[in-house]
Amino acid sequence: MDKVVVTGGLGFIGSHTVVELQNEGFEVVIIDDLSNSTLETLDRITSITGKKPQFEELDLKNKSKVEAFFKTHSDVKGVIHFAASKAVGESVEKPLLYYENNITTLVYLLKTIGQLESSNFIFSSSCTVYGQADELPITENAPVKKAESPYGNTKQIGEEIIKDTCHVDADFNAISLRYFNPIGAHPSAKIGELPIGVPQNLVPFITQTAIGLRDQLSVFGDDYPTDDGTCIRDYIHVVDLAKAHVVALQRLLVKRNTTNCETFNLGTGTGSSVLEVIHAFERVSGEKLNYEIAQRRAGDIVSAYADTTKANEVLGWKAKSTLDDAMRSAWKWEQFIRKKI
Ligand code: WQD
């Protein structure tokens, strides 16, 4: 059974990926510093798969502990790296926290993994690297634009660090996955998105408004040059996203890739506006959502959705869930976590 280390494995996308890795027969070791997750998620993963992943509470900023960890797990076949700070707004207020937590830790991880027999690495990147793309849908060849936030910059820098590492070490095999907008939850409703404090992202704000935790959703602008005036994004079900990580890891393990450094967009290929997401929620939940049209949010781009050809043809992966499926799972999770079901 191949052993895989998942950093940030108790987080939103990480926990869903651990479930899919276990379903595929991998032995999973989770590293997490619990700064933005809870240990309860470990039990929830176990209750879904029937297998408890090994867990190590570890801050990746602690270089000596990272080295000690991989000495113990020198038989690891691959590392999937989710652990990072990811709040766009917070990154603007605390840039050095983001550069330390997202870049320094990546360097320590790569230096340590480079000493192992198998150096297969999957990096959690983001469509944020494209900024407002000139052409839609967005392909992997779209130019990477000046980041709109230190968070986005850490993803761009991270990808460059990985590319440079692959360039000097032919045995280092890496794939960067550029997520569009991950939403939804595992169909069991035992794991899902659990933002700390007021949600920054649209979908958790919708479900928290519907469950009564928030008074009203503000739609940040309806005067954009889109059909209904609201921004467009490519909302991908988190389980589809998790499955893409398994496929990418399998590609690295059998070294099917011609180059040792690849990048893939992970989206559905379909753009949905904010109002379309709200209507999808109302359709699947039967709830009327309380929202208002508010001012635009600084830094928002008008439209982003993926050209998924490369992931479909090269990875052999395609998102299967619809927006309705994702919104249904997000609502079921919100109700579960607030003990309404
Ligand atoms: C989506 C749309 C908002 C909240 C961010 C990060 C990106 C990735 C996903 C990590 C926008 C509108 C939102 C609200 C609203 N994260 N909105 N009212 O900004 O596309 O992407 O999260 O990788 O890197 O940048 O996602 O969900 O914040 O916003 O109207 O209360 O919903 O204006 O148009 P975003 P989002």
mmCIF file of C-alpha atoms and ligand atoms in Angstrom:
data_model
loop_
_atom_site.group_PDB
_atom_site.id
_atom_site.type_symbol
_atom_site.label_atom_id
_atom_site.label_comp_id
_atom_site.label_asym_id
_atom_site.label_seq_id
_atom_site.Cartn_x
_atom_site.Cartn_y
_atom_site.Cartn_z
ATOM 1 C CA MET A 1 0.000 0.000 0.000
ATOM 2 C CA ASP A 2 1.651 3.253 -1.135
ATOM 3 C CA LYS A 3 2.081 5.813 1.655
ATOM 4 C CA VAL A 4 1.087 9.420 0.931
ATOM 5 C CA VAL A 5 1.611 12.451 3.157
ATOM 6 C CA VAL A 6 -1.125 15.096 3.021
ATOM 7 C CA THR A 7 -0.197 18.442 4.579
ATOM 8 C CA GLY A 8 -3.239 20.435 5.691
ATOM 9 C CA GLY A 9 -5.131 17.150 5.517
ATOM 10 C CA LEU A 10 -7.730 18.240 8.083
ATOM 11 C CA GLY A 11 -8.699 21.298 6.057
ATOM 12 C CA PHE A 12 -11.580 21.673 3.598
ATOM 13 C CA ILE A 13 -10.022 20.312 0.399
ATOM 14 C CA GLY A 14 -7.405 18.277 2.273
ATOM 15 C CA SER A 15 -9.939 16.221 4.242
ATOM 16 C CA HIS A 16 -11.969 15.416 1.126
ATOM 17 C CA THR A 17 -8.763 14.367 -0.651
ATOM 18 C CA VAL A 18 -7.771 12.095 2.262
ATOM 19 C CA VAL A 19 -11.144 10.320 1.915
ATOM 20 C CA GLU A 20 -10.622 9.752 -1.811
ATOM 21 C CA LEU A 21 -7.011 8.597 -1.286
ATOM 22 C CA GLN A 22 -8.148 6.054 1.294
ATOM 23 C CA ASN A 23 -10.940 4.932 -1.021
ATOM 24 C CA GLU A 24 -8.238 4.265 -3.636
ATOM 25 C CA GLY A 25 -6.234 2.150 -1.174
ATOM 26 C CA PHE A 26 -3.495 4.609 -0.235
ATOM 27 C CA GLU A 27 -2.021 4.682 3.284
ATOM 28 C CA VAL A 28 -2.457 8.308 4.355
ATOM 29 C CA VAL A 29 -0.412 10.281 6.891
ATOM 30 C CA ILE A 30 -1.863 13.713 7.667
ATOM 31 C CA ILE A 31 0.252 16.656 8.778
ATOM 32 C CA ASP A 32 -1.735 19.593 10.143
ATOM 33 C CA ASP A 33 -0.964 22.391 12.640
ATOM 34 C CA LEU A 34 -4.663 22.711 13.572
ATOM 35 C CA SER A 35 -4.484 26.492 13.026
ATOM 36 C CA ASN A 36 -7.491 26.380 10.722
ATOM 37 C CA SER A 37 -8.944 22.924 11.351
ATOM 38 C CA THR A 38 -10.040 20.628 14.172
ATOM 39 C CA LEU A 39 -9.052 17.116 15.235
ATOM 40 C CA GLU A 40 -12.728 16.147 15.063
ATOM 41 C CA THR A 41 -12.306 16.036 11.279
ATOM 42 C CA LEU A 42 -9.941 13.069 11.726
ATOM 43 C CA ASP A 43 -12.753 11.090 13.382
ATOM 44 C CA ARG A 44 -15.176 12.171 10.681
ATOM 45 C CA ILE A 45 -12.829 11.000 7.921
ATOM 46 C CA THR A 46 -12.508 7.690 9.767
ATOM 47 C CA SER A 47 -16.265 7.344 10.048
ATOM 48 C CA ILE A 48 -16.596 7.822 6.273
ATOM 49 C CA THR A 49 -13.858 5.420 5.164
ATOM 50 C CA GLY A 50 -13.594 3.088 8.129
ATOM 51 C CA LYS A 51 -9.827 3.694 8.174
ATOM 52 C CA LYS A 52 -8.161 6.136 10.584
ATOM 53 C CA PRO A 53 -5.367 8.065 8.835
ATOM 54 C CA GLN A 54 -2.125 8.503 10.794
ATOM 55 C CA PHE A 55 -1.947 12.073 12.101
ATOM 56 C CA GLU A 56 0.947 14.306 13.125
ATOM 57 C CA GLU A 57 0.320 17.774 14.563
ATOM 58 C CA LEU A 58 3.186 19.679 12.976
ATOM 59 C CA ASP A 59 3.944 23.285 12.108
ATOM 60 C CA LEU A 60 5.814 23.239 8.791
ATOM 61 C CA LYS A 61 7.654 26.401 9.859
ATOM 62 C CA ASN A 62 9.629 24.160 12.231
ATOM 63 C CA LYS A 63 12.356 22.955 9.844
ATOM 64 C CA SER A 64 13.922 20.434 12.211
ATOM 65 C CA LYS A 65 10.541 18.850 12.927
ATOM 66 C CA VAL A 66 9.798 18.601 9.208
ATOM 67 C CA GLU A 67 13.150 16.831 8.708
ATOM 68 C CA ALA A 68 12.514 14.496 11.647
ATOM 69 C CA PHE A 69 9.030 13.660 10.338
ATOM 70 C CA PHE A 70 10.309 12.595 6.918
ATOM 71 C CA LYS A 71 13.142 10.598 8.483
ATOM 72 C CA THR A 72 10.414 8.547 10.169
ATOM 73 C CA HIS A 73 8.379 8.392 6.963
ATOM 74 C CA SER A 74 11.207 7.971 4.451
ATOM 75 C CA ASP A 75 9.108 5.350 2.622
ATOM 76 C CA VAL A 76 6.549 7.955 1.559
ATOM 77 C CA LYS A 77 5.728 7.754 -2.159
ATOM 78 C CA GLY A 78 4.097 11.162 -2.578
ATOM 79 C CA VAL A 79 3.255 14.412 -0.827
ATOM 80 C CA ILE A 80 0.122 16.466 -1.446
ATOM 81 C CA HIS A 81 0.653 19.959 -0.044
ATOM 82 C CA PHE A 82 -2.463 21.869 1.022
ATOM 83 C CA ALA A 83 -1.174 23.492 4.221
ATOM 84 C CA ALA A 84 -1.190 27.270 3.687
ATOM 85 C CA SER A 85 -2.983 30.420 4.762
ATOM 86 C CA LYS A 86 -5.641 31.247 2.197
ATOM 87 C CA ALA A 87 -7.671 34.336 3.157
ATOM 88 C CA VAL A 88 -7.181 36.929 0.432
ATOM 89 C CA GLY A 89 -8.213 39.891 2.592
ATOM 90 C CA GLU A 90 -6.091 38.813 5.573
ATOM 91 C CA SER A 91 -3.071 38.437 3.293
ATOM 92 C CA VAL A 92 -3.345 42.116 2.338
ATOM 93 C CA GLU A 93 -3.298 43.113 6.032
ATOM 94 C CA LYS A 94 -0.573 40.620 7.067
ATOM 95 C CA PRO A 95 1.686 39.969 4.052
ATOM 96 C CA LEU A 96 4.697 38.710 6.027
ATOM 97 C CA LEU A 97 2.531 36.153 7.813
ATOM 98 C CA TYR A 98 1.524 34.839 4.382
ATOM 99 C CA TYR A 99 5.055 34.801 2.960
ATOM 100 C CA GLU A 100 6.346 33.013 6.055
ATOM 101 C CA ASN A 101 3.497 30.525 6.256
ATOM 102 C CA ASN A 102 3.130 29.791 2.569
ATOM 103 C CA ILE A 103 6.629 30.169 1.147
ATOM 104 C CA THR A 104 9.130 29.359 3.919
ATOM 105 C CA THR A 105 7.252 26.164 4.709
ATOM 106 C CA LEU A 106 7.215 25.164 1.032
ATOM 107 C CA VAL A 107 11.007 25.580 0.839
ATOM 108 C CA TYR A 108 11.550 23.442 3.977
ATOM 109 C CA LEU A 109 9.209 20.799 2.585
ATOM 110 C CA LEU A 110 10.858 20.673 -0.844
ATOM 111 C CA LYS A 111 14.394 20.531 0.602
ATOM 112 C CA THR A 112 13.395 17.641 2.854
ATOM 113 C CA ILE A 113 11.450 15.704 0.229
ATOM 114 C CA GLY A 114 14.336 16.117 -2.212
ATOM 115 C CA GLN A 115 16.388 13.807 0.053
ATOM 116 C CA LEU A 116 13.850 10.998 -0.236
ATOM 117 C CA GLU A 117 13.963 8.097 -2.657
ATOM 118 C CA SER A 118 10.592 9.123 -4.173
ATOM 119 C CA SER A 119 10.023 12.824 -4.680
ATOM 120 C CA ASN A 120 6.485 13.124 -6.010
ATOM 121 C CA PHE A 121 4.846 16.415 -5.087
ATOM 122 C CA ILE A 122 1.413 17.901 -5.705
ATOM 123 C CA PHE A 123 0.987 21.612 -5.051
ATOM 124 C CA SER A 124 -2.307 23.274 -4.196
ATOM 125 C CA SER A 125 -2.402 26.318 -6.447
ATOM 126 C CA SER A 126 -5.238 28.563 -7.531
ATOM 127 C CA CYS A 127 -6.840 30.233 -10.535
ATOM 128 C CA THR A 128 -6.069 33.428 -8.675
ATOM 129 C CA VAL A 129 -2.686 33.333 -10.431
ATOM 130 C CA TYR A 130 -4.432 34.425 -13.649
ATOM 131 C CA GLY A 131 -6.005 37.563 -12.227
ATOM 132 C CA GLN A 132 -8.576 38.780 -14.763
ATOM 133 C CA ALA A 133 -7.601 36.647 -17.769
ATOM 134 C CA ASP A 134 -7.736 38.310 -21.180
ATOM 135 C CA GLU A 135 -9.420 35.291 -22.741
ATOM 136 C CA LEU A 136 -12.132 32.969 -21.458
ATOM 137 C CA PRO A 137 -12.270 30.065 -20.832
ATOM 138 C CA ILE A 138 -8.834 30.165 -19.195
ATOM 139 C CA THR A 139 -6.167 27.696 -20.353
ATOM 140 C CA GLU A 140 -2.975 26.786 -18.478
ATOM 141 C CA ASN A 141 -1.066 28.879 -21.032
ATOM 142 C CA ALA A 142 -2.879 32.049 -20.052
ATOM 143 C CA PRO A 143 -0.369 34.606 -18.792
ATOM 144 C CA VAL A 144 0.138 34.745 -15.045
ATOM 145 C CA LYS A 145 -0.640 38.339 -14.129
ATOM 146 C CA LYS A 146 0.577 40.483 -11.263
ATOM 147 C CA ALA A 147 -1.083 39.004 -8.190
ATOM 148 C CA GLU A 148 -3.960 41.007 -6.717
ATOM 149 C CA SER A 149 -2.973 39.976 -3.173
ATOM 150 C CA PRO A 150 -0.040 38.566 -1.208
ATOM 151 C CA TYR A 151 -2.049 35.323 -1.025
ATOM 152 C CA GLY A 152 -2.184 35.125 -4.814
ATOM 153 C CA ASN A 153 1.499 36.058 -4.947
ATOM 154 C CA THR A 154 2.393 33.138 -2.678
ATOM 155 C CA LYS A 155 0.714 30.788 -5.151
ATOM 156 C CA GLN A 156 2.617 32.305 -8.072
ATOM 157 C CA ILE A 157 5.929 32.217 -6.191
ATOM 158 C CA GLY A 158 5.186 28.685 -5.014
ATOM 159 C CA GLU A 159 4.708 27.483 -8.574
ATOM 160 C CA GLU A 160 7.976 29.146 -9.627
ATOM 161 C CA ILE A 161 9.898 27.562 -6.729
ATOM 162 C CA ILE A 162 8.564 24.158 -7.787
ATOM 163 C CA LYS A 163 9.438 24.748 -11.450
ATOM 164 C CA ASP A 164 13.021 25.733 -10.493
ATOM 165 C CA THR A 165 13.306 22.646 -8.270
ATOM 166 C CA CYS A 166 12.102 20.360 -11.066
ATOM 167 C CA HIS A 167 14.554 22.023 -13.460
ATOM 168 C CA VAL A 168 17.603 21.114 -11.369
ATOM 169 C CA ASP A 169 16.392 17.745 -10.126
ATOM 170 C CA ALA A 170 15.085 15.366 -12.817
ATOM 171 C CA ASP A 171 14.043 12.928 -10.092
ATOM 172 C CA PHE A 172 11.746 15.530 -8.547
ATOM 173 C CA ASN A 173 8.290 15.054 -10.038
ATOM 174 C CA ALA A 174 5.658 17.743 -9.475
ATOM 175 C CA ILE A 175 2.176 18.768 -10.516
ATOM 176 C CA SER A 176 0.605 22.132 -9.625
ATOM 177 C CA LEU A 177 -3.188 22.099 -9.533
ATOM 178 C CA ARG A 178 -4.902 25.454 -10.105
ATOM 179 C CA TYR A 179 -8.280 25.259 -8.383
ATOM 180 C CA PHE A 180 -11.115 27.434 -9.516
ATOM 181 C CA ASN A 181 -13.794 27.872 -6.852
ATOM 182 C CA PRO A 182 -14.141 24.802 -4.605
ATOM 183 C CA ILE A 183 -17.608 24.475 -3.018
ATOM 184 C CA GLY A 184 -19.906 21.856 -1.510
ATOM 185 C CA ALA A 185 -19.255 18.986 0.883
ATOM 186 C CA HIS A 186 -18.943 15.213 1.073
ATOM 187 C CA PRO A 187 -22.349 13.543 0.370
ATOM 188 C CA SER A 188 -22.226 11.987 3.864
ATOM 189 C CA ALA A 189 -22.372 15.560 5.281
ATOM 190 C CA LYS A 190 -19.682 14.503 7.765
ATOM 191 C CA ILE A 191 -16.985 16.800 6.323
ATOM 192 C CA GLY A 192 -17.267 20.132 4.572
ATOM 193 C CA GLU A 193 -16.191 23.749 4.593
ATOM 194 C CA LEU A 194 -15.944 25.221 8.095
ATOM 195 C CA PRO A 195 -14.776 28.834 7.804
ATOM 196 C CA ILE A 196 -13.618 30.411 11.071
ATOM 197 C CA GLY A 197 -15.534 33.622 11.814
ATOM 198 C CA VAL A 198 -17.450 35.482 9.122
ATOM 199 C CA PRO A 199 -17.163 33.580 5.823
ATOM 200 C CA GLN A 200 -15.275 35.448 3.076
ATOM 201 C CA ASN A 201 -16.496 33.101 0.347
ATOM 202 C CA LEU A 202 -19.920 33.130 -1.297
ATOM 203 C CA VAL A 203 -21.248 29.620 -0.702
ATOM 204 C CA PRO A 204 -20.642 29.304 3.046
ATOM 205 C CA PHE A 205 -22.112 32.788 3.458
ATOM 206 C CA ILE A 206 -25.218 31.634 1.563
ATOM 207 C CA THR A 207 -25.704 28.517 3.705
ATOM 208 C CA GLN A 208 -24.979 30.373 6.956
ATOM 209 C CA THR A 209 -27.549 33.026 5.991
ATOM 210 C CA ALA A 210 -30.128 30.342 5.189
ATOM 211 C CA ILE A 211 -29.526 28.525 8.505
ATOM 212 C CA GLY A 212 -29.882 31.816 10.416
ATOM 213 C CA LEU A 213 -26.269 32.399 11.446
ATOM 214 C CA ARG A 214 -26.040 35.535 9.220
ATOM 215 C CA ASP A 215 -28.835 38.038 8.745
ATOM 216 C CA GLN A 216 -28.432 38.702 5.048
ATOM 217 C CA LEU A 217 -26.113 37.969 2.141
ATOM 218 C CA SER A 218 -24.639 40.997 0.388
ATOM 219 C CA VAL A 219 -24.172 40.485 -3.328
ATOM 220 C CA PHE A 220 -21.038 42.479 -4.081
ATOM 221 C CA GLY A 221 -22.169 44.383 -7.148
ATOM 222 C CA ASP A 222 -24.676 43.785 -9.921
ATOM 223 C CA ASP A 223 -23.243 46.334 -12.345
ATOM 224 C CA TYR A 224 -20.566 44.143 -13.903
ATOM 225 C CA PRO A 225 -20.505 43.551 -17.691
ATOM 226 C CA THR A 226 -22.174 40.116 -17.391
ATOM 227 C CA ASP A 227 -25.661 38.892 -18.332
ATOM 228 C CA ASP A 228 -27.144 39.560 -14.895
ATOM 229 C CA GLY A 229 -24.545 42.092 -13.739
ATOM 230 C CA THR A 230 -22.947 39.818 -11.102
ATOM 231 C CA CYS A 231 -19.503 38.216 -11.227
ATOM 232 C CA ILE A 232 -18.925 34.850 -12.816
ATOM 233 C CA ARG A 233 -16.843 32.017 -11.343
ATOM 234 C CA ASP A 234 -16.248 28.322 -12.031
ATOM 235 C CA TYR A 235 -17.673 26.550 -8.978
ATOM 236 C CA ILE A 236 -16.313 23.010 -8.674
ATOM 237 C CA HIS A 237 -17.602 20.370 -6.257
ATOM 238 C CA VAL A 238 -14.918 19.663 -3.652
ATOM 239 C CA VAL A 239 -15.282 15.889 -4.162
ATOM 240 C CA ASP A 240 -14.538 16.260 -7.889
ATOM 241 C CA LEU A 241 -11.535 18.348 -6.894
ATOM 242 C CA ALA A 242 -10.383 15.716 -4.387
ATOM 243 C CA LYS A 243 -10.615 12.982 -7.019
ATOM 244 C CA ALA A 244 -8.425 15.034 -9.341
ATOM 245 C CA HIS A 245 -5.658 14.911 -6.707
ATOM 246 C CA VAL A 246 -5.782 11.114 -6.645
ATOM 247 C CA VAL A 247 -5.540 10.962 -10.443
ATOM 248 C CA ALA A 248 -2.654 13.449 -10.439
ATOM 249 C CA LEU A 249 -0.790 11.432 -7.790
ATOM 250 C CA GLN A 250 -1.300 8.209 -9.741
ATOM 251 C CA ARG A 251 0.151 9.977 -12.792
ATOM 252 C CA LEU A 252 3.268 10.871 -10.793
ATOM 253 C CA LEU A 253 3.611 7.389 -9.316
ATOM 254 C CA VAL A 254 3.648 5.680 -12.684
ATOM 255 C CA LYS A 255 5.745 8.516 -14.134
ATOM 256 C CA ARG A 256 3.400 8.748 -17.125
ATOM 257 C CA ASN A 257 4.231 12.399 -17.513
ATOM 258 C CA THR A 258 6.711 13.394 -20.198
ATOM 259 C CA THR A 259 8.045 16.292 -18.138
ATOM 260 C CA ASN A 260 8.671 16.296 -14.408
ATOM 261 C CA CYS A 261 6.727 19.543 -13.911
ATOM 262 C CA GLU A 262 3.111 20.008 -15.022
ATOM 263 C CA THR A 263 0.235 22.379 -14.290
ATOM 264 C CA PHE A 264 -3.507 21.705 -14.597
ATOM 265 C CA ASN A 265 -6.614 23.854 -14.251
ATOM 266 C CA LEU A 266 -9.270 22.191 -12.103
ATOM 267 C CA GLY A 267 -12.723 23.541 -12.818
ATOM 268 C CA THR A 268 -15.971 22.456 -14.443
ATOM 269 C CA GLY A 269 -15.462 24.604 -17.538
ATOM 270 C CA THR A 270 -18.753 26.359 -16.826
ATOM 271 C CA GLY A 271 -19.104 29.844 -15.378
ATOM 272 C CA SER A 272 -21.950 30.702 -12.983
ATOM 273 C CA SER A 273 -22.920 34.161 -11.774
ATOM 274 C CA VAL A 274 -23.515 35.028 -8.120
ATOM 275 C CA LEU A 275 -27.261 35.256 -8.776
ATOM 276 C CA GLU A 276 -27.223 31.878 -10.539
ATOM 277 C CA VAL A 277 -25.552 30.361 -7.467
ATOM 278 C CA ILE A 278 -28.190 31.931 -5.220
ATOM 279 C CA HIS A 279 -30.998 30.601 -7.449
ATOM 280 C CA ALA A 280 -29.395 27.139 -7.491
ATOM 281 C CA PHE A 281 -29.361 27.202 -3.684
ATOM 282 C CA GLU A 282 -33.022 28.252 -3.517
ATOM 283 C CA ARG A 283 -33.937 25.523 -6.031
ATOM 284 C CA VAL A 284 -32.242 22.659 -4.187
ATOM 285 C CA SER A 285 -33.047 23.795 -0.631
ATOM 286 C CA GLY A 286 -36.559 25.152 -1.091
ATOM 287 C CA GLU A 287 -35.401 28.094 1.045
ATOM 288 C CA LYS A 288 -35.841 31.717 -0.012
ATOM 289 C CA LEU A 289 -32.489 33.438 0.533
ATOM 290 C CA ASN A 290 -32.382 36.867 2.156
ATOM 291 C CA TYR A 291 -29.930 38.940 0.116
ATOM 292 C CA GLU A 292 -29.329 42.518 -0.921
ATOM 293 C CA ILE A 293 -27.346 44.073 -3.749
ATOM 294 C CA ALA A 294 -24.344 45.881 -2.253
ATOM 295 C CA GLN A 295 -21.271 47.702 -3.491
ATOM 296 C CA ARG A 296 -18.583 45.892 -5.453
ATOM 297 C CA ARG A 297 -15.828 44.210 -3.393
ATOM 298 C CA ALA A 298 -12.325 45.582 -4.024
ATOM 299 C CA GLY A 299 -10.102 43.146 -5.907
ATOM 300 C CA ASP A 300 -12.904 41.087 -7.455
ATOM 301 C CA ILE A 301 -12.426 40.100 -11.067
ATOM 302 C CA VAL A 302 -15.423 40.054 -13.410
ATOM 303 C CA SER A 303 -15.261 36.526 -14.747
ATOM 304 C CA ALA A 304 -13.166 33.360 -14.504
ATOM 305 C CA TYR A 305 -13.891 29.852 -15.670
ATOM 306 C CA ALA A 306 -11.575 27.072 -16.772
ATOM 307 C CA ASP A 307 -10.707 25.527 -20.074
ATOM 308 C CA THR A 308 -10.555 21.946 -18.755
ATOM 309 C CA THR A 309 -9.231 20.302 -21.935
ATOM 310 C CA LYS A 310 -5.782 19.542 -20.524
ATOM 311 C CA ALA A 311 -7.075 17.928 -17.331
ATOM 312 C CA ASN A 312 -9.693 16.001 -19.312
ATOM 313 C CA GLU A 313 -7.287 14.719 -21.965
ATOM 314 C CA VAL A 314 -3.969 14.424 -20.116
ATOM 315 C CA LEU A 315 -5.130 13.561 -16.597
ATOM 316 C CA GLY A 316 -8.198 11.711 -17.820
ATOM 317 C CA TRP A 317 -10.227 13.572 -15.202
ATOM 318 C CA LYS A 318 -13.481 15.513 -15.600
ATOM 319 C CA ALA A 319 -15.695 17.153 -12.993
ATOM 320 C CA LYS A 320 -18.955 15.216 -12.746
ATOM 321 C CA SER A 321 -21.099 17.166 -10.266
ATOM 322 C CA THR A 322 -23.403 20.012 -11.226
ATOM 323 C CA LEU A 323 -23.825 23.339 -9.448
ATOM 324 C CA ASP A 324 -27.076 21.998 -7.999
ATOM 325 C CA ASP A 325 -25.277 18.896 -6.658
ATOM 326 C CA ALA A 326 -22.682 21.094 -4.986
ATOM 327 C CA MET A 327 -25.223 23.476 -3.487
ATOM 328 C CA ARG A 328 -27.334 20.547 -2.227
ATOM 329 C CA SER A 329 -24.285 19.045 -0.493
ATOM 330 C CA ALA A 330 -23.272 22.419 0.964
ATOM 331 C CA TRP A 331 -26.744 22.892 2.432
ATOM 332 C CA LYS A 332 -26.878 19.339 3.845
ATOM 333 C CA TRP A 333 -23.477 19.920 5.497
ATOM 334 C CA GLU A 334 -24.581 23.282 6.977
ATOM 335 C CA GLN A 335 -27.653 21.652 8.445
ATOM 336 C CA PHE A 336 -25.589 18.736 9.804
ATOM 337 C CA ILE A 337 -22.904 20.901 11.393
ATOM 338 C CA ARG A 338 -25.560 23.104 13.035
ATOM 339 C CA LYS A 339 -27.304 19.925 14.240
ATOM 340 C CA LYS A 340 -30.423 20.701 12.282
ATOM 341 C CA ILE A 341 -30.454 17.162 10.858
HETATM 342 C C1 WQD B 1 -17.084 34.575 -5.414
HETATM 343 C C2 WQD B 1 -18.040 35.640 -5.918
HETATM 344 C C3 WQD B 1 -17.774 37.783 -4.894
HETATM 345 C C4 WQD B 1 -19.064 36.669 -0.899
HETATM 346 C C5 WQD B 1 -11.569 33.272 -3.584
HETATM 347 C C6 WQD B 1 -10.078 33.328 -3.640
HETATM 348 C C7 WQD B 1 -9.571 32.187 -4.481
HETATM 349 C C8 WQD B 1 -10.100 30.889 -3.939
HETATM 350 C C9 WQD B 1 -11.605 30.913 -3.847
HETATM 351 C C10 WQD B 1 -8.425 29.925 -2.516
HETATM 352 C C11 WQD B 1 -17.370 36.985 -6.121
HETATM 353 C C12 WQD B 1 -19.138 37.195 -4.585
HETATM 354 C C13 WQD B 1 -18.718 36.614 -2.241
HETATM 355 C C14 WQD B 1 -20.194 37.417 -0.495
HETATM 356 C C15 WQD B 1 -20.602 38.004 -2.796
HETATM 357 N N1 WQD B 1 -9.548 30.633 -2.666
HETATM 358 N N2 WQD B 1 -19.478 37.261 -3.155
HETATM 359 N N3 WQD B 1 -20.932 38.055 -1.474
HETATM 360 O O1 WQD B 1 -13.124 35.668 -4.592
HETATM 361 O O2 WQD B 1 -13.734 34.120 -6.540
HETATM 362 O O3 WQD B 1 -12.076 33.392 -4.866
HETATM 363 O O4 WQD B 1 -11.963 32.052 -3.035
HETATM 364 O O5 WQD B 1 -7.739 29.418 -3.346
HETATM 365 O O6 WQD B 1 -8.165 32.199 -4.432
HETATM 366 O O7 WQD B 1 -9.721 34.537 -4.287
HETATM 367 O O8 WQD B 1 -14.449 33.523 -4.217
HETATM 368 O O9 WQD B 1 -16.448 33.014 -2.904
HETATM 369 O O10 WQD B 1 -15.026 35.007 -2.212
HETATM 370 O O11 WQD B 1 -16.416 35.128 -4.281
HETATM 371 O O12 WQD B 1 -21.274 38.594 -3.654
HETATM 372 O O13 WQD B 1 -20.555 37.517 0.699
HETATM 373 O O14 WQD B 1 -19.062 35.837 -4.944
HETATM 374 O O15 WQD B 1 -17.883 39.178 -5.153
HETATM 375 O O16 WQD B 1 -17.945 37.602 -7.243
HETATM 376 P P1 WQD B 1 -13.360 34.295 -5.115
HETATM 377 P P2 WQD B 1 -15.596 34.159 -3.302
#
